Amino acid sequence: MMKNVITISREFGSGGRTIGKRVAELLGYAFYDSEIVNQVAERSGFSSAFIEECGEYAGARSSLLFSLATASQYTAGGMSVQDKLYLEQENIIRELADKGGCVIVGRCADYILRERKDALHVFICSDMESRAKRIVECYGKKDKSPEKRLAEKDQKRRVYYRNYTGREWGAMKNYSLCLNSAALGLETCAQIIVQAAK
């Protein structure tokens, strides 16, 4: 059975987004990443930056922007703004999947679409050295070391994923396919995913 929906979960700096985009090109599928954030922003009235903040800092809640914006904002049913935004994101991901022919990067899409028989769930990992090199190439040098940035970003993703799925982010049993982009290369990873989808 052809997989009409492919979800890509990834370690920061592993090239997962690039691989996902390439898979979409090879299959002629739509590609969704930041577009989901923009749609949530449109529907909720919050800025895209705030939506990103809610995803990035879920569980950590250390940002001033996040703290100020959510301190007293609850929906009529007592649901936090963060939870409301997650549910909106979930609805959008389901709608996009129902259209078929798409690659969705991150945002717990593997969990949200876990019951779909036409979905292929992929996790991309890589070694620390390759990831550190990649984030410096893509995002430049910062005050923090690349290794520290990687550890922090992965921890935030891990906490966010656990908060909303109850599952362990990156655990192989949660995915159809796990690939090491440092060992295989980005193009080979993309080709393997395409073959698995067929």
Short mmCIF file of C-alpha atoms in Angstrom, two decimals:
data_model
loop_
_atom_site.label_atom_id
_atom_site.label_comp_id
_atom_site.label_asym_id
_atom_site.label_seq_id
_atom_site.Cartn_x
_atom_site.Cartn_y
_atom_site.Cartn_z
CA MET A 1 0.00 0.00 0.00
CA MET A 2 1.38 3.39 -1.04
CA LYS A 3 1.94 5.69 1.92
CA ASN A 4 0.13 8.96 1.24
CA VAL A 5 1.36 10.66 4.40
CA ILE A 6 4.95 10.73 5.66
CA THR A 7 5.86 12.19 9.03
CA ILE A 8 9.46 13.13 9.77
CA SER A 9 10.60 13.45 13.37
CA ARG A 10 14.23 14.37 13.88
CA GLU A 11 17.04 15.33 16.16
CA PHE A 12 18.04 18.97 15.81
CA GLY A 13 20.84 19.27 13.26
CA SER A 14 20.27 15.83 11.73
CA GLY A 15 19.02 17.27 8.43
CA GLY A 16 15.50 15.91 8.90
CA ARG A 17 13.82 18.96 7.42
CA THR A 18 16.07 18.86 4.34
CA ILE A 19 15.41 15.14 3.94
CA GLY A 20 11.66 15.69 4.29
CA LYS A 21 11.71 18.40 1.65
CA ARG A 22 13.63 16.15 -0.72
CA VAL A 23 11.18 13.27 -0.15
CA ALA A 24 8.30 15.61 -0.97
CA GLU A 25 10.06 16.66 -4.20
CA LEU A 26 10.72 13.05 -5.25
CA LEU A 27 7.14 11.94 -4.59
CA GLY A 28 5.44 15.14 -5.77
CA TYR A 29 3.94 15.59 -2.30
CA ALA A 30 3.11 18.79 -0.43
CA PHE A 31 5.62 19.71 2.28
CA TYR A 32 4.53 21.09 5.65
CA ASP A 33 6.71 22.45 8.42
CA SER A 34 6.47 26.13 9.39
CA GLU A 35 3.29 26.32 7.28
CA ILE A 36 1.51 24.51 10.13
CA VAL A 37 2.63 27.18 12.60
CA ASN A 38 1.34 29.88 10.25
CA GLN A 39 -2.06 28.16 9.98
CA VAL A 40 -2.32 27.81 13.78
CA ALA A 41 -1.46 31.52 14.06
CA GLU A 42 -4.19 32.45 11.57
CA ARG A 43 -6.84 30.44 13.38
CA SER A 44 -5.85 31.40 16.91
CA GLY A 45 -5.01 35.07 16.46
CA PHE A 46 -1.58 34.61 18.08
CA SER A 47 1.65 35.43 16.27
CA SER A 48 3.73 32.71 14.60
CA ALA A 49 6.58 33.57 17.01
CA PHE A 50 4.32 32.90 19.99
CA ILE A 51 3.12 29.60 18.50
CA GLU A 52 6.76 28.53 18.04
CA GLU A 53 7.46 29.57 21.62
CA CYS A 54 4.63 27.40 22.93
CA GLY A 55 6.05 24.42 21.07
CA GLU A 56 9.68 25.05 21.92
CA TYR A 57 9.17 25.76 25.59
CA ALA A 58 6.37 23.37 26.46
CA GLY A 59 7.21 21.95 29.83
CA ALA A 60 10.14 24.32 30.28
CA ARG A 61 8.14 27.55 30.34
CA SER A 62 11.22 29.65 30.99
CA SER A 63 10.69 32.37 28.41
CA LEU A 64 9.45 35.81 29.48
CA LEU A 65 7.26 36.02 26.35
CA PHE A 66 5.71 32.64 27.15
CA SER A 67 5.21 33.45 30.85
CA LEU A 68 3.59 36.84 30.25
CA ALA A 69 1.32 35.65 27.47
CA THR A 70 0.02 32.56 29.26
CA ALA A 71 0.03 33.65 32.90
CA SER A 72 -3.71 34.28 33.08
CA GLN A 73 -5.04 33.08 29.74
CA TYR A 74 -7.30 30.09 29.89
CA THR A 75 -10.21 29.16 27.69
CA ALA A 76 -13.75 29.05 29.04
CA GLY A 77 -13.34 25.34 29.75
CA GLY A 78 -10.22 25.92 31.83
CA MET A 79 -7.84 24.74 29.12
CA SER A 80 -4.47 26.51 28.92
CA VAL A 81 -3.62 28.55 25.85
CA GLN A 82 -0.76 26.14 25.17
CA ASP A 83 -3.11 23.14 25.18
CA LYS A 84 -5.61 24.97 22.99
CA LEU A 85 -2.87 25.73 20.47
CA TYR A 86 -1.77 22.09 20.47
CA LEU A 87 -5.35 20.97 19.72
CA GLU A 88 -5.54 23.49 16.88
CA GLN A 89 -2.26 22.15 15.53
CA GLU A 90 -3.61 18.60 15.81
CA ASN A 91 -6.74 19.55 13.83
CA ILE A 92 -4.65 21.16 11.10
CA ILE A 93 -2.33 18.15 10.83
CA ARG A 94 -5.34 15.82 10.49
CA GLU A 95 -6.84 18.06 7.81
CA LEU A 96 -3.58 18.13 5.85
CA ALA A 97 -3.24 14.34 6.11
CA ASP A 98 -6.82 13.89 4.89
CA LYS A 99 -5.87 15.73 1.70
CA GLY A 100 -3.17 13.07 1.17
CA GLY A 101 0.14 13.28 -0.63
CA CYS A 102 2.12 15.13 2.02
CA VAL A 103 5.26 15.16 4.15
CA ILE A 104 4.85 16.66 7.62
CA VAL A 105 7.90 17.57 9.71
CA GLY A 106 7.78 17.44 13.51
CA ARG A 107 4.93 18.75 15.68
CA CYS A 108 4.02 15.30 17.07
CA ALA A 109 2.55 14.38 13.67
CA ASP A 110 3.70 10.77 14.05
CA TYR A 111 1.57 10.45 17.19
CA ILE A 112 -1.39 12.45 15.91
CA LEU A 113 -1.57 10.27 12.77
CA ARG A 114 -0.59 6.97 14.43
CA GLU A 115 -3.86 5.23 13.51
CA ARG A 116 -3.58 5.93 9.78
CA LYS A 117 -2.69 2.88 7.72
CA ASP A 118 -1.48 5.07 4.85
CA ALA A 119 1.13 6.88 7.00
CA LEU A 120 4.86 6.20 7.21
CA HIS A 121 6.52 7.52 10.36
CA VAL A 122 10.25 8.26 10.13
CA PHE A 123 12.81 9.34 12.74
CA ILE A 124 16.11 10.90 11.62
CA CYS A 125 19.09 10.85 13.97
CA SER A 126 22.79 11.60 13.60
CA ASP A 127 25.96 11.71 15.67
CA MET A 128 26.77 14.77 17.79
CA GLU A 129 29.79 15.85 15.73
CA SER A 130 27.87 15.88 12.44
CA ARG A 131 24.92 17.67 14.00
CA ALA A 132 27.14 20.31 15.62
CA LYS A 133 28.87 20.99 12.31
CA ARG A 134 25.54 21.23 10.50
CA ILE A 135 23.93 23.74 12.87
CA VAL A 136 26.98 26.01 12.69
CA GLU A 137 26.82 25.84 8.86
CA CYS A 138 23.06 26.48 8.81
CA TYR A 139 22.57 28.91 11.70
CA GLY A 140 26.03 30.33 12.41
CA LYS A 141 27.98 30.48 15.65
CA LYS A 142 26.31 31.62 18.88
CA ASP A 143 27.44 32.32 22.43
CA LYS A 144 26.60 28.77 23.46
CA SER A 145 28.57 25.86 22.04
CA PRO A 146 26.84 23.88 19.27
CA GLU A 147 26.77 20.83 21.54
CA LYS A 148 24.95 22.75 24.27
CA ARG A 149 22.47 24.15 21.74
CA LEU A 150 21.81 20.64 20.44
CA ALA A 151 21.27 19.23 23.93
CA GLU A 152 18.88 22.04 24.88
CA LYS A 153 16.85 21.83 21.68
CA ASP A 154 16.55 18.04 21.91
CA GLN A 155 15.48 18.29 25.55
CA LYS A 156 12.75 20.79 24.67
CA ARG A 157 11.48 18.53 21.90
CA ARG A 158 11.60 15.53 24.24
CA VAL A 159 9.58 17.31 26.95
CA TYR A 160 7.03 18.69 24.47
CA TYR A 161 6.56 15.28 22.86
CA ARG A 162 6.18 13.52 26.22
CA ASN A 163 3.71 16.16 27.48
CA TYR A 164 1.35 15.68 24.55
CA THR A 165 1.81 12.04 23.61
CA GLY A 166 2.84 10.23 26.79
CA ARG A 167 5.51 8.53 24.69
CA GLU A 168 9.29 8.74 24.52
CA TRP A 169 10.55 10.96 21.70
CA GLY A 170 12.99 9.08 19.46
CA ALA A 171 12.08 5.60 20.76
CA MET A 172 12.38 3.28 17.75
CA LYS A 173 9.13 1.42 18.48
CA ASN A 174 7.16 4.61 17.75
CA TYR A 175 8.33 4.83 14.13
CA SER A 176 8.10 2.79 10.95
CA LEU A 177 11.68 3.65 10.03
CA CYS A 178 14.71 5.13 11.83
CA LEU A 179 17.66 6.43 9.81
CA ASN A 180 21.08 7.81 10.72
CA SER A 181 21.76 10.69 8.33
CA ALA A 182 25.48 10.85 9.19
CA ALA A 183 25.97 7.20 8.31
CA LEU A 184 23.80 7.21 5.18
CA GLY A 185 23.85 10.78 3.86
CA LEU A 186 20.82 12.99 3.30
CA GLU A 187 20.10 11.89 -0.27
CA THR A 188 20.29 8.18 0.58
CA CYS A 189 17.94 8.73 3.51
CA ALA A 190 15.48 10.46 1.19
CA GLN A 191 15.70 7.63 -1.37
CA ILE A 192 15.14 4.98 1.32
CA ILE A 193 12.06 6.80 2.59
CA VAL A 194 10.67 7.08 -0.94
CA GLN A 195 11.17 3.34 -1.49
CA ALA A 196 9.56 2.55 1.87
CA ALA A 197 6.59 4.75 0.96
CA LYS A 198 6.02 2.78 -2.24
#
